Amino acid sequence: AQSVTQLGSHVSVSEGALVLLRCNYSSSVPPYLFWYVQYPNQGLQLLLKYTSAATLVKGINGFEAEFKKSETSFHLTKPSAHMSDAAEYFCAVSVSTGNQFYFGTGTSLTVIP
Amino acid sequence: DAGITQSPRHKVTETGTPVTLRCHQTENHRYMYWYRQDPGHGLRLIHYSYGVKDTDKGEVSDGYSVSRSKTEDFLLTLESATSSQTSVYFCATREHGVNNEQFFGPGTRLTVL
């Protein structure tokens, strides 16, 4: 079975500081991993995805994530937080043997001016 | 962005009444999904469809049914709404292919009194 754990339901950073949102997955087969962002009262938008081509994945808005198989992690980072980054972030996993996505419980990012 | 619309966007109903939510897509994606989003739970899969008339249950399917008679439409029905079904409901679609991401609709906020 597949599952995703996001450590920290709330993260606060100062504007200009490093953003680090943690995601660990559990999968018995090679996973495909995704980060989504949700702004208030909106649906989810794809930030980036890992599909086994490269372990360091760059996404939109300056975000990137690194797939580390040995740590079963796919943490999301951004070097310098911007006020517009305040949102809810979700990590998700899917596998080639199924049609479902499995989402973490989300991390709410607050950016302090 | 994939063209995904949900209707209605907001609905207030009473306990015991049937409710149908509609998801419409213009992208001809094979897969369609219904999720509910609740604080502390992230997104939980209710039902999904892998083709016209082909559906399967997710982790929180009790009290919900779905139908897909056309590629573009996926209906979610609450047979007899309960207060525990008060939530925000999201539809998502995905193209066929193991590493393809899901695209999300704008959501429907349902309140059951």
XYZ file of N, CA, C and O in Angstrom, chain B residues 47-84:
152
model
N -14.672 8.255 -4.858
C -14.827 7.319 -5.963
C -13.974 7.826 -7.119
O -13.657 9.010 -7.192
N -13.671 6.931 -8.048
C -13.028 7.374 -9.261
C -13.537 6.561 -10.439
O -14.181 5.518 -10.270
N -13.248 7.067 -11.628
C -13.699 6.414 -12.858
C -12.511 6.254 -13.789
O -11.703 7.174 -13.952
N -12.410 5.080 -14.403
C -11.335 4.833 -15.356
C -11.869 4.663 -16.770
O -11.171 4.130 -17.648
N -13.099 5.092 -16.992
C -13.697 5.078 -18.316
C -15.195 5.209 -18.184
O -15.756 5.130 -17.077
N -15.856 5.401 -19.310
C -17.322 5.510 -19.288
C -17.914 4.237 -18.691
O -17.566 3.126 -19.090
N -18.743 4.427 -17.717
C -19.439 3.358 -16.980
C -18.511 2.502 -16.130
O -18.956 1.503 -15.547
N -17.233 2.863 -16.039
C -16.284 2.119 -15.208
C -15.897 2.957 -14.011
O -15.234 3.990 -14.159
N -16.308 2.492 -12.822
C -16.008 3.243 -11.606
C -15.519 2.296 -10.514
O -15.737 1.084 -10.585
N -14.876 2.894 -9.505
C -14.401 2.092 -8.385
C -14.444 2.949 -7.129
O -14.449 4.177 -7.195
N -14.474 2.262 -5.980
C -14.581 2.969 -4.708
C -13.230 3.447 -4.223
O -12.197 2.823 -4.464
N -13.271 4.572 -3.485
C -12.110 5.042 -2.775
C -12.220 4.720 -1.304
O -13.018 3.893 -0.882
N -11.442 5.439 -0.479
C -11.372 5.106 0.940
C -12.573 5.581 1.745
O -12.820 5.074 2.849
N -13.365 6.528 1.230
C -14.497 7.061 1.992
C -15.759 7.048 1.148
O -16.455 8.048 1.006
N -16.090 5.913 0.576
C -17.181 5.814 -0.384
C -18.568 5.617 0.247
O -19.582 5.800 -0.434
N -18.635 5.252 1.527
C -19.935 4.996 2.146
C -20.815 6.229 2.098
O -20.411 7.317 2.501
N -22.052 6.054 1.617
C -22.996 7.163 1.544
C -22.932 7.939 0.243
O -23.695 8.886 0.063
N -22.042 7.546 -0.641
C -21.861 8.210 -1.932
C -22.005 7.204 -3.080
O -21.607 6.053 -2.948
N -22.526 7.684 -4.193
C -22.521 6.898 -5.417
C -22.107 7.808 -6.565
O -22.173 9.038 -6.447
N -21.652 7.203 -7.660
C -21.193 7.985 -8.805
C -21.743 7.377 -10.089
O -22.148 6.211 -10.126
N -21.728 8.196 -11.125
C -22.084 7.698 -12.456
C -21.294 8.462 -13.499
O -21.008 9.661 -13.335
N -20.951 7.742 -14.556
C -20.236 8.373 -15.667
C -20.780 7.775 -16.964
O -20.375 6.693 -17.384
N -21.705 8.478 -17.572
C -22.348 8.017 -18.803
C -21.677 8.612 -20.033
O -21.890 8.124 -21.153
N -20.886 9.661 -19.847
C -20.146 10.289 -20.937
C -18.727 10.579 -20.454
O -18.506 10.783 -19.251
N -17.789 10.633 -21.354
C -16.402 10.905 -20.986
C -16.278 12.194 -20.200
O -15.516 12.283 -19.244
N -17.042 13.199 -20.583
C -16.853 14.531 -20.014
C -17.540 14.774 -18.681
O -17.243 15.760 -18.012
N -18.453 13.907 -18.268
C -19.229 14.169 -17.058
C -19.088 13.060 -16.024
O -19.179 11.866 -16.353
N -18.913 13.489 -14.766
C -18.786 12.540 -13.653
C -19.642 13.088 -12.521
O -19.380 14.184 -12.021
N -20.679 12.363 -12.158
C -21.620 12.831 -11.157
C -21.389 12.134 -9.817
O -21.153 10.926 -9.776
N -21.473 12.920 -8.761
C -21.381 12.387 -7.400
C -22.718 12.608 -6.715
O -23.202 13.748 -6.670
N -23.308 11.547 -6.187
C -24.606 11.642 -5.523
C -24.505 11.228 -4.071
O -23.939 10.178 -3.750
N -25.044 12.090 -3.227
C -25.229 11.749 -1.824
C -26.673 11.297 -1.703
O -27.600 12.084 -1.888
N -26.878 10.028 -1.443
C -28.225 9.457 -1.488
C -29.148 10.108 -0.456
O -30.302 10.398 -0.730
N -28.611 10.305 0.733
C -29.371 10.924 1.826
C -28.353 11.687 2.676
O -27.673 11.099 3.510
N -28.240 12.959 2.416
C -27.157 13.745 3.007
C -27.196 13.738 4.539
O -28.266 13.807 5.157
N -26.008 13.680 5.123
C -25.859 13.769 6.579
C -24.907 14.918 6.907
O -24.116 15.339 6.055
N -24.940 15.377 8.140
C -24.087 16.500 8.534
C -22.605 16.154 8.395
O -21.775 17.050 8.168
N -22.264 14.878 8.514
C -20.864 14.467 8.371
C -20.360 14.597 6.937
O -19.145 14.484 6.689
